[in-house]
Amino acid sequence: MPITTIIEPFRIKSVEPIRWTTREQRENLLKAAGYNLFLLAAKDVLIDLLTDSGTGAMSTEQWAGVMRGDESYAGSPSFTRFRDSVQEIFGYRHVIPTHQGRAAERILFSVMCKKGDVVPNNTHFDTTRANVEFVGAEAMDLPCAEAKNPADQHPFKGNMDVAALEQTITRVGRERIPLVMLTVTNNSGGGQPVSMANARAVSELCHKHGIPLYFDACRFAENAYFIKLREPGYSDKTPKQIAQEMFKLGDGCTMSAKKDGMANIGGFLCTNDDALAQQEKNLLILTEGYPTYGGLAGRDLEAVGIGIQEALNEDYLRYRIASTAYLGRKISEQGVPIIQPPGGHAIYIDARAFLPHVPQSQFPGVALANELYLEGGIRSVEIGTLMFDQAARMDLVRLAIPRRVYTQSHIDYVVEVILEVWQRRKQIKGLNLISGAPFLRHFSARLAPAD
Ligand SMILES: *Cc1c(COP(=O)(O)O)cnc(C)c1O
């Protein structure tokens, strides 16, 4: 019999206690937080699956890098090591450090876009969309058709609709499209990967029209591993070779090192365009910092430079993808409706299908997320009507898995809690909104149980 038990490809050197609470305590804490998990204190959460951004555990090598960090204002050797590491994987001529992904986005779009422009993407992440719109351009999502059906098992649901991109270029004209972006993996689309074939088709189309292609590379390592597993011709390549091949198709990238950078803060912007890089560095100096640190400490640059390499480690990726898939499989086998197939960094539960008796106006996603907290101290996040109001196409509960933080037994515990809540789903009630800010209301809204 082949051995199938998933084990963590690391051992634990430093531990951080997590705190048990009683159900009664959680009921009181949730009430005090206005039934909004964002307003809970993190110490009152047992398993925190709110986000995989900046919540990962660093390795011994990264911590060694932190100690090696050189804090010279200009020309730090930490920057040289960071740049060399980024260039080895991404291959772009200019590497500009930023404090996180959105700073790279702001600089890129400020320099490349103007009012009336259109930026096509497979699916914009929220900060990416906001930064495109901030300069007066239109952020256009062009996901493939399969992405719109949660039950569809297509292996590359992160793909862009290439025919729709071609029509868009014809309709709006090349002059109004300063760049095209591909988000790998497609975060807002469920952490679904983009295939090499799709990236190549998008690249060829862009370059035929003289339009630069940029990658939103936050989860590039997870995307590379999905290609290795699922795309013909890639099973013998290493994740690094796959990532290198993909980035060759583009002209630059933005990156949040809080994801596959395996760091708690950081990001970068890359480009092959010398003139653009100069403009970007000028803007960087204005708001982020000198180009050899870009708003980061030297020690952060070390952690990121080492982290992007570790994210491509095959033992790590095998465990990472298997562990997320295991969570998805264990709950969907029992009937829990999730977005299929499981993505790289998170599982998304379809709360409208889970709680069909709770109307959309009573926030089924929030009701389910709150119930997971009450049952087992798990914090997840609603992506639905509270977050997007009437624009919400679905009501989802996202369980995002921090990198290298929780063990397989934590995952088994999460499965058990979800299945317990699934058993008594008919008793779960919706919520009414009591107060909410006009923008990004999910961060601060207060609610109360309906009835
Ligand atoms: C997180 C994320 C960003 C923004 O990065 P921050 O570091 O949070 O600013 C951009 N795009 C995608 C796809 C992301 O997941």
Short mmCIF file of C-alpha atoms and ligand atoms in Angstrom, two decimals:
data_model
loop_
_atom_site.label_atom_id
_atom_site.label_comp_id
_atom_site.label_asym_id
_atom_site.label_seq_id
_atom_site.Cartn_x
_atom_site.Cartn_y
_atom_site.Cartn_z
CA MET A 1 0.00 0.00 0.00
CA PRO A 2 1.42 3.44 -0.86
CA ILE A 3 1.68 5.78 2.10
CA THR A 4 -0.90 8.55 1.81
CA THR A 5 -0.74 10.33 5.16
CA ILE A 6 0.03 14.01 4.59
CA ILE A 7 2.91 15.17 6.77
CA GLU A 8 4.42 18.61 7.18
CA PRO A 9 7.85 18.70 5.46
CA PHE A 10 9.33 20.56 8.44
CA ARG A 11 9.66 20.14 12.18
CA ILE A 12 8.79 22.69 14.81
CA LYS A 13 11.47 24.68 16.60
CA SER A 14 9.45 27.46 18.18
CA VAL A 15 5.87 27.15 19.35
CA GLU A 16 3.14 29.71 19.91
CA PRO A 17 0.26 28.68 22.17
CA ILE A 18 -3.28 29.08 20.89
CA ARG A 19 -6.05 29.62 23.37
CA TRP A 20 -9.15 27.57 24.06
CA THR A 21 -12.34 29.36 25.00
CA THR A 22 -15.67 27.89 26.10
CA ARG A 23 -18.75 28.10 23.94
CA GLU A 24 -20.28 30.48 26.46
CA GLN A 25 -17.22 32.76 26.26
CA ARG A 26 -17.37 32.71 22.47
CA GLU A 27 -21.06 33.63 22.52
CA ASN A 28 -20.25 36.67 24.65
CA LEU A 29 -17.19 37.62 22.62
CA LEU A 30 -19.12 37.40 19.35
CA LYS A 31 -21.95 39.52 20.75
CA ALA A 32 -19.47 42.14 21.96
CA ALA A 33 -17.89 42.13 18.46
CA GLY A 34 -21.25 42.99 16.87
CA TYR A 35 -21.38 39.53 15.26
CA ASN A 36 -18.49 40.57 13.01
CA LEU A 37 -15.39 38.32 13.16
CA PHE A 38 -13.14 41.20 12.03
CA LEU A 39 -13.88 42.88 15.37
CA LEU A 40 -12.70 39.93 17.48
CA ALA A 41 -9.35 40.10 19.24
CA ALA A 42 -7.00 37.55 17.64
CA LYS A 43 -6.24 36.05 21.06
CA ASP A 44 -9.87 34.90 21.27
CA VAL A 45 -9.50 32.84 18.08
CA LEU A 46 -8.26 29.22 18.20
CA ILE A 47 -7.60 28.61 14.47
CA ASP A 48 -7.32 31.78 12.41
CA LEU A 49 -8.18 31.23 8.73
CA LEU A 50 -9.07 34.87 8.05
CA THR A 51 -6.29 35.25 5.47
CA ASP A 52 -3.11 33.67 4.12
CA SER A 53 -1.59 37.13 3.68
CA GLY A 54 1.39 37.88 5.90
CA THR A 55 0.34 35.16 8.35
CA GLY A 56 2.89 32.49 7.36
CA ALA A 57 5.68 31.06 9.51
CA MET A 58 9.25 31.87 8.53
CA SER A 59 11.94 29.19 8.29
CA THR A 60 15.21 28.92 10.20
CA GLU A 61 16.99 30.16 7.05
CA GLN A 62 14.72 33.21 6.88
CA TRP A 63 15.35 34.01 10.54
CA ALA A 64 19.06 33.62 9.91
CA GLY A 65 18.59 36.08 7.03
CA VAL A 66 16.86 38.49 9.41
CA MET A 67 19.98 38.51 11.58
CA ARG A 68 22.15 38.99 8.49
CA GLY A 69 20.04 41.96 7.38
CA ASP A 70 22.16 44.99 6.53
CA GLU A 71 20.40 48.26 7.28
CA SER A 72 22.54 50.56 5.14
CA TYR A 73 20.39 53.24 3.54
CA ALA A 74 21.87 52.80 0.08
CA GLY A 75 23.51 49.83 -1.63
CA SER A 76 22.82 47.31 1.14
CA PRO A 77 24.10 43.78 0.42
CA SER A 78 20.66 42.61 1.59
CA PHE A 79 19.19 44.36 -1.44
CA THR A 80 21.73 42.68 -3.73
CA ARG A 81 20.81 39.25 -2.39
CA PHE A 82 17.09 40.05 -2.65
CA ARG A 83 17.43 41.33 -6.22
CA ASP A 84 19.52 38.35 -7.35
CA SER A 85 16.99 35.92 -5.91
CA VAL A 86 14.05 37.70 -7.57
CA GLN A 87 15.89 37.89 -10.90
CA GLU A 88 16.80 34.21 -10.85
CA ILE A 89 13.12 33.25 -10.71
CA PHE A 90 11.36 36.13 -12.43
CA GLY A 91 14.06 37.11 -14.93
CA TYR A 92 13.09 40.79 -15.24
CA ARG A 93 15.72 43.51 -15.63
CA HIS A 94 14.52 45.90 -12.92
CA VAL A 95 13.50 44.82 -9.42
CA ILE A 96 11.91 47.49 -7.25
CA PRO A 97 11.13 46.61 -3.60
CA THR A 98 7.89 47.91 -2.08
CA HIS A 99 6.31 47.58 1.37
CA GLN A 100 3.58 45.30 0.00
CA GLY A 101 1.77 44.34 -3.20
CA ARG A 102 -0.57 47.31 -3.38
CA ALA A 103 2.33 49.78 -3.33
CA ALA A 104 3.74 48.04 -6.41
CA GLU A 105 0.28 48.30 -8.01
CA ARG A 106 -0.08 51.99 -7.22
CA ILE A 107 3.29 52.80 -8.74
CA LEU A 108 2.73 50.63 -11.83
CA PHE A 109 -0.71 52.05 -12.65
CA SER A 110 0.27 55.66 -11.83
CA VAL A 111 3.08 55.41 -14.35
CA MET A 112 1.34 53.35 -17.07
CA CYS A 113 -2.35 54.32 -16.99
CA LYS A 114 -4.44 57.42 -17.40
CA LYS A 115 -8.11 58.35 -17.38
CA GLY A 116 -10.12 56.46 -20.02
CA ASP A 117 -7.68 53.54 -20.26
CA VAL A 118 -8.77 49.91 -19.88
CA VAL A 119 -6.81 47.23 -18.00
CA PRO A 120 -7.94 43.66 -18.72
CA ASN A 121 -7.14 40.97 -16.12
CA ASN A 122 -8.39 37.40 -15.63
CA THR A 123 -9.83 38.74 -12.36
CA HIS A 124 -8.63 41.81 -10.50
CA PHE A 125 -7.88 41.42 -6.82
CA ASP A 126 -9.68 44.19 -4.84
CA THR A 127 -6.58 46.35 -4.24
CA THR A 128 -5.56 45.93 -7.88
CA ARG A 129 -8.99 47.05 -9.06
CA ALA A 130 -8.98 49.98 -6.63
CA ASN A 131 -5.56 51.15 -7.83
CA VAL A 132 -6.58 50.92 -11.51
CA GLU A 133 -9.77 52.86 -10.79
CA PHE A 134 -7.89 55.42 -8.67
CA VAL A 135 -6.04 56.67 -11.77
CA GLY A 136 -9.34 56.85 -13.70
CA ALA A 137 -8.87 53.69 -15.77
CA GLU A 138 -11.34 50.83 -16.09
CA ALA A 139 -10.49 47.47 -14.47
CA MET A 140 -11.99 44.81 -16.73
CA ASP A 141 -12.32 41.17 -15.60
CA LEU A 142 -12.17 38.57 -18.37
CA PRO A 143 -12.30 35.15 -16.64
CA CYS A 144 -12.85 32.00 -18.69
CA ALA A 145 -16.42 30.66 -18.87
CA GLU A 146 -15.71 27.69 -16.53
CA ALA A 147 -14.78 30.11 -13.73
CA LYS A 148 -18.42 31.17 -13.44
CA ASN A 149 -19.69 27.72 -12.43
CA PRO A 150 -18.68 26.76 -8.84
CA ALA A 151 -19.22 23.02 -9.45
CA ASP A 152 -17.16 22.86 -12.68
CA GLN A 153 -14.02 20.70 -12.15
CA HIS A 154 -11.97 22.35 -14.94
CA PRO A 155 -8.24 22.11 -13.98
CA PHE A 156 -7.42 25.74 -14.88
CA LYS A 157 -10.39 27.84 -13.85
CA GLY A 158 -8.04 30.80 -13.35
CA ASN A 159 -7.56 31.17 -17.11
CA MET A 160 -8.35 34.34 -19.01
CA ASP A 161 -10.94 34.27 -21.81
CA VAL A 162 -8.57 34.86 -24.74
CA ALA A 163 -11.36 35.41 -27.28
CA ALA A 164 -12.90 38.06 -25.01
CA LEU A 165 -9.48 39.73 -24.71
CA GLU A 166 -9.17 39.85 -28.50
CA GLN A 167 -12.64 41.36 -28.84
CA THR A 168 -11.79 43.91 -26.17
CA ILE A 169 -8.60 44.96 -27.97
CA THR A 170 -10.54 45.34 -31.23
CA ARG A 171 -13.38 47.24 -29.55
CA VAL A 172 -11.50 49.73 -27.35
CA GLY A 173 -8.31 49.93 -29.45
CA ARG A 174 -4.72 49.16 -28.57
CA GLU A 175 -3.97 52.83 -27.62
CA ARG A 176 -6.35 52.67 -24.67
CA ILE A 177 -4.93 49.41 -23.27
CA PRO A 178 -1.58 50.28 -21.63
CA LEU A 179 -1.13 46.76 -20.24
CA VAL A 180 -2.84 43.42 -19.68
CA MET A 181 -2.53 41.58 -16.35
CA LEU A 182 -2.70 37.89 -15.45
CA THR A 183 -3.26 37.06 -11.77
CA VAL A 184 -1.59 33.79 -10.75
CA THR A 185 -3.31 32.09 -9.06
CA ASN A 186 -6.64 33.80 -9.56
CA ASN A 187 -7.32 34.83 -5.95
CA SER A 188 -10.76 36.41 -6.31
CA GLY A 189 -11.75 33.49 -8.54
CA GLY A 190 -11.15 30.93 -5.77
CA GLY A 191 -7.34 30.53 -5.88
CA GLN A 192 -7.63 28.75 -9.22
CA PRO A 193 -4.54 28.34 -11.43
CA VAL A 194 -3.75 29.71 -14.89
CA SER A 195 -2.29 27.20 -17.36
CA MET A 196 0.96 27.78 -19.27
CA ALA A 197 -1.00 27.38 -22.50
CA ASN A 198 -3.35 30.18 -21.48
CA ALA A 199 -0.52 32.46 -20.36
CA ARG A 200 1.22 31.79 -23.69
CA ALA A 201 -1.92 32.56 -25.70
CA VAL A 202 -2.48 35.80 -23.77
CA SER A 203 1.18 36.75 -24.19
CA GLU A 204 1.14 36.12 -27.95
CA LEU A 205 -2.04 38.12 -28.40
CA CYS A 206 -0.72 41.04 -26.31
CA HIS A 207 2.61 41.14 -28.11
CA LYS A 208 0.96 40.91 -31.54
CA HIS A 209 -0.71 44.21 -30.61
CA GLY A 210 2.34 45.67 -28.87
CA ILE A 211 0.70 45.57 -25.43
CA PRO A 212 2.88 44.67 -22.42
CA LEU A 213 1.80 41.73 -20.23
CA TYR A 214 2.28 41.93 -16.47
CA PHE A 215 1.77 39.18 -13.93
CA ASP A 216 0.13 39.73 -10.56
CA ALA A 217 2.44 37.04 -9.18
CA CYS A 218 1.32 36.73 -5.53
CA ARG A 219 0.82 32.93 -5.63
CA PHE A 220 3.21 32.10 -8.48
CA ALA A 221 4.66 29.03 -6.74
CA GLU A 222 1.26 27.44 -6.08
CA ASN A 223 0.34 28.17 -9.70
CA ALA A 224 3.55 26.53 -10.95
CA TYR A 225 2.82 23.41 -8.92
CA PHE A 226 -0.70 23.12 -10.32
CA ILE A 227 0.81 23.28 -13.82
CA LYS A 228 3.22 20.49 -12.88
CA LEU A 229 0.32 18.36 -11.59
CA ARG A 230 -2.25 19.09 -14.26
CA GLU A 231 -0.80 20.34 -17.55
CA PRO A 232 0.56 17.81 -20.07
CA GLY A 233 4.32 18.10 -20.60
CA TYR A 234 5.18 19.63 -17.21
CA SER A 235 5.33 16.66 -14.81
CA ASP A 236 9.12 16.35 -15.13
CA LYS A 237 9.86 20.06 -14.72
CA THR A 238 10.62 21.66 -11.36
CA PRO A 239 8.27 24.35 -10.04
CA LYS A 240 11.12 26.84 -10.49
CA GLN A 241 11.58 25.93 -14.17
CA ILE A 242 7.83 26.30 -14.67
CA ALA A 243 7.77 29.69 -12.96
CA GLN A 244 10.74 30.86 -15.02
CA GLU A 245 9.03 29.75 -18.23
CA MET A 246 5.85 31.59 -17.30
CA PHE A 247 7.53 34.87 -16.37
CA LYS A 248 9.43 34.87 -19.70
CA LEU A 249 6.03 35.33 -21.34
CA GLY A 250 5.58 38.69 -19.61
CA ASP A 251 7.22 42.10 -19.44
CA GLY A 252 7.06 42.58 -15.69
CA CYS A 253 5.10 41.80 -12.53
CA THR A 254 3.72 43.01 -9.24
CA MET A 255 4.17 40.83 -6.19
CA SER A 256 2.95 40.69 -2.61
CA ALA A 257 5.63 38.86 -0.63
CA LYS A 258 2.99 38.23 2.06
CA LYS A 259 1.75 35.29 -0.01
CA ASP A 260 4.29 33.07 -1.83
CA GLY A 261 7.07 35.35 -0.59
CA MET A 262 6.69 33.45 2.70
CA ALA A 263 7.29 36.72 4.55
CA ASN A 264 5.14 38.75 6.94
CA ILE A 265 5.56 41.97 4.95
CA GLY A 266 7.00 43.05 1.61
CA GLY A 267 6.48 43.13 -2.11
CA PHE A 268 8.10 44.16 -5.35
CA LEU A 269 7.56 45.53 -8.83
CA CYS A 270 9.51 44.26 -11.85
CA THR A 271 9.82 45.48 -15.41
CA ASN A 272 12.03 45.04 -18.46
CA ASP A 273 11.38 48.62 -19.61
CA ASP A 274 14.28 50.95 -18.70
CA ALA A 275 12.40 54.23 -19.14
CA LEU A 276 9.42 52.96 -17.14
CA ALA A 277 11.71 51.69 -14.37
CA GLN A 278 13.21 55.16 -14.02
CA GLN A 279 9.76 56.74 -13.63
CA GLU A 280 8.77 54.04 -11.17
CA LYS A 281 11.88 54.60 -9.07
CA ASN A 282 11.21 58.34 -9.01
CA LEU A 283 7.74 57.69 -7.63
CA LEU A 284 9.11 55.08 -5.22
CA ILE A 285 11.52 57.61 -3.71
CA LEU A 286 8.62 60.01 -3.19
CA THR A 287 6.41 57.67 -1.14
CA GLU A 288 8.13 54.34 -0.38
CA GLY A 289 11.84 54.93 -0.07
CA TYR A 290 15.19 54.72 -1.81
CA PRO A 291 15.30 52.05 -4.58
CA THR A 292 17.55 49.68 -2.62
CA TYR A 293 15.01 49.29 0.21
CA GLY A 294 11.63 50.58 -0.99
CA GLY A 295 9.92 50.92 2.39
CA LEU A 296 11.37 47.70 3.81
CA ALA A 297 14.09 47.00 6.34
CA GLY A 298 17.17 45.17 5.08
CA ARG A 299 16.10 42.18 7.17
CA ASP A 300 12.74 42.07 5.36
CA LEU A 301 14.54 41.98 2.00
CA GLU A 302 16.54 38.99 3.24
CA ALA A 303 13.36 37.18 4.37
CA VAL A 304 11.66 37.76 1.01
CA GLY A 305 14.70 36.78 -1.07
CA ILE A 306 14.92 33.48 0.81
CA GLY A 307 11.13 33.01 1.01
CA ILE A 308 10.43 33.09 -2.74
CA GLN A 309 12.96 30.28 -3.20
CA GLU A 310 11.49 28.20 -0.36
CA ALA A 311 7.97 28.63 -1.79
CA LEU A 312 9.17 26.71 -4.86
CA ASN A 313 10.43 23.76 -2.83
CA GLU A 314 8.65 20.71 -4.16
CA ASP A 315 8.16 18.91 -0.83
CA TYR A 316 6.60 22.06 0.55
CA LEU A 317 4.29 22.57 -2.44
CA ARG A 318 3.18 18.93 -2.47
CA TYR A 319 2.18 19.22 1.18
CA ARG A 320 0.62 22.66 0.74
CA ILE A 321 -1.62 21.70 -2.19
CA ALA A 322 -2.46 18.26 -0.73
CA SER A 323 -3.43 19.72 2.63
CA THR A 324 -5.80 22.30 1.13
CA ALA A 325 -7.30 19.65 -1.18
CA TYR A 326 -7.72 17.29 1.80
CA LEU A 327 -9.79 19.87 3.67
CA GLY A 328 -11.94 20.44 0.59
CA ARG A 329 -12.41 16.73 -0.06
CA LYS A 330 -13.25 15.78 3.53
CA ILE A 331 -16.08 18.29 3.76
CA SER A 332 -17.43 17.99 0.21
CA GLU A 333 -17.61 14.18 0.56
CA GLN A 334 -20.18 14.77 3.30
CA GLY A 335 -22.20 17.12 1.11
CA VAL A 336 -20.81 20.53 2.11
CA PRO A 337 -21.03 22.69 -1.05
CA ILE A 338 -17.65 24.21 -1.98
CA ILE A 339 -16.11 25.87 -5.02
CA GLN A 340 -14.55 23.05 -7.02
CA PRO A 341 -11.83 22.06 -7.47
CA PRO A 342 -10.07 23.23 -4.26
CA GLY A 343 -7.66 26.11 -4.97
CA GLY A 344 -4.14 26.53 -3.66
CA HIS A 345 -4.50 28.74 -0.62
CA ALA A 346 -8.12 28.44 0.48
CA ILE A 347 -11.39 26.54 0.49
CA TYR A 348 -14.56 28.48 -0.30
CA ILE A 349 -17.86 27.21 1.09
CA ASP A 350 -21.01 28.19 -0.81
CA ALA A 351 -23.06 29.64 2.06
CA ARG A 352 -26.25 30.16 0.03
CA ALA A 353 -26.31 26.43 -0.75
CA PHE A 354 -25.27 25.56 2.83
CA LEU A 355 -28.05 27.70 4.36
CA PRO A 356 -30.79 27.85 1.70
CA HIS A 357 -33.34 29.01 4.31
CA VAL A 358 -31.35 32.20 5.10
CA PRO A 359 -32.21 34.97 2.62
CA GLN A 360 -29.40 36.95 1.01
CA SER A 361 -30.58 40.04 2.90
CA GLN A 362 -29.72 38.21 6.15
CA PHE A 363 -26.11 37.46 5.17
CA PRO A 364 -25.84 33.65 4.91
CA GLY A 365 -22.02 33.91 4.64
CA VAL A 366 -21.75 35.86 7.89
CA ALA A 367 -24.19 33.50 9.60
CA LEU A 368 -22.08 30.48 8.62
CA ALA A 369 -18.72 32.09 9.47
CA ASN A 370 -20.06 33.07 12.90
CA GLU A 371 -21.32 29.55 13.50
CA LEU A 372 -17.85 28.09 12.77
CA TYR A 373 -16.47 30.42 15.41
CA LEU A 374 -19.14 29.51 17.96
CA GLU A 375 -18.67 25.80 17.32
CA GLY A 376 -14.89 25.60 17.35
CA GLY A 377 -13.20 29.00 17.66
CA ILE A 378 -12.37 29.08 13.93
CA ARG A 379 -12.19 32.45 12.21
CA SER A 380 -12.97 32.57 8.48
CA VAL A 381 -14.17 35.42 6.29
CA GLU A 382 -17.41 36.14 4.46
CA ILE A 383 -16.99 37.08 0.81
CA GLY A 384 -20.50 38.01 -0.15
CA THR A 385 -23.35 40.36 0.61
CA LEU A 386 -21.76 42.07 3.62
CA MET A 387 -18.56 42.69 1.65
CA PHE A 388 -20.06 43.64 -1.74
CA ASP A 389 -23.67 44.57 -0.91
CA GLN A 390 -26.05 44.07 -3.86
CA ALA A 391 -23.13 43.41 -6.25
CA ALA A 392 -22.38 40.07 -4.55
CA ARG A 393 -22.76 37.26 -7.10
CA MET A 394 -22.28 34.61 -4.40
CA ASP A 395 -22.20 34.32 -0.63
CA LEU A 396 -19.01 32.49 0.22
CA VAL A 397 -17.12 31.67 3.39
CA ARG A 398 -13.38 31.54 2.73
CA LEU A 399 -11.08 29.39 4.84
CA ALA A 400 -7.61 30.67 3.93
CA ILE A 401 -4.71 28.52 5.08
CA PRO A 402 -1.65 30.38 6.41
CA ARG A 403 1.64 28.90 5.11
CA ARG A 404 3.48 26.41 7.37
CA VAL A 405 1.45 27.51 10.42
CA TYR A 406 -1.15 24.84 11.15
CA THR A 407 -0.55 21.09 11.22
CA GLN A 408 -2.58 18.30 9.68
CA SER A 409 -4.31 17.70 13.03
CA HIS A 410 -5.47 21.33 13.03
CA ILE A 411 -6.93 20.68 9.57
CA ASP A 412 -8.69 17.54 10.86
CA TYR A 413 -10.14 19.63 13.67
CA VAL A 414 -11.42 22.21 11.16
CA VAL A 415 -13.07 19.41 9.16
CA GLU A 416 -14.78 18.11 12.29
CA VAL A 417 -16.10 21.55 13.26
CA ILE A 418 -17.46 22.23 9.77
CA LEU A 419 -19.21 18.85 9.66
CA GLU A 420 -20.71 19.44 13.11
CA VAL A 421 -22.17 22.75 11.90
CA TRP A 422 -23.35 21.03 8.68
CA GLN A 423 -25.35 18.54 10.83
CA ARG A 424 -27.37 21.28 12.48
CA ARG A 425 -27.48 23.73 9.56
CA LYS A 426 -31.29 23.96 9.60
CA GLN A 427 -31.22 25.69 13.01
CA ILE A 428 -28.81 28.43 11.92
CA LYS A 429 -30.39 31.86 11.67
CA GLY A 430 -29.48 34.89 9.59
CA LEU A 431 -28.45 38.35 10.81
CA ASN A 432 -29.61 41.91 10.39
CA LEU A 433 -27.26 44.81 9.73
CA ILE A 434 -27.28 47.37 12.55
CA SER A 435 -24.62 49.79 11.34
CA GLY A 436 -22.10 49.91 8.52
CA ALA A 437 -19.74 52.39 6.89
CA PRO A 438 -20.47 53.37 3.27
CA PHE A 439 -17.17 51.85 1.99
CA LEU A 440 -15.57 48.51 2.91
CA ARG A 441 -18.33 48.04 5.44
CA HIS A 442 -17.39 44.42 6.21
CA PHE A 443 -14.43 45.62 8.31
CA SER A 444 -16.50 47.56 10.82
CA ALA A 445 -20.16 46.60 10.40
CA ARG A 446 -22.20 45.56 13.44
CA LEU A 447 -24.99 43.00 13.18
CA ALA A 448 -27.55 41.23 15.35
CA PRO A 449 -29.26 37.84 15.06
CA ALA A 450 -32.52 37.97 13.07
CA ASP A 451 -35.77 37.42 15.09
C1 LIG B 1 -2.82 40.19 -1.62
C2 LIG B 1 -2.92 40.45 -3.05
C3 LIG B 1 -2.58 41.70 -3.59
C4 LIG B 1 -2.19 42.89 -2.74
O1 LIG B 1 -1.06 42.65 -1.96
P1 LIG B 1 -0.88 43.33 -0.51
O2 LIG B 1 0.47 42.85 -0.09
O3 LIG B 1 -1.99 42.85 0.37
O4 LIG B 1 -0.92 44.80 -0.70
C5 LIG B 1 -2.67 41.86 -4.96
N1 LIG B 1 -3.08 40.86 -5.76
C6 LIG B 1 -3.41 39.64 -5.27
C7 LIG B 1 -3.85 38.57 -6.21
C8 LIG B 1 -3.36 39.40 -3.91
O5 LIG B 1 -3.71 38.21 -3.43
#
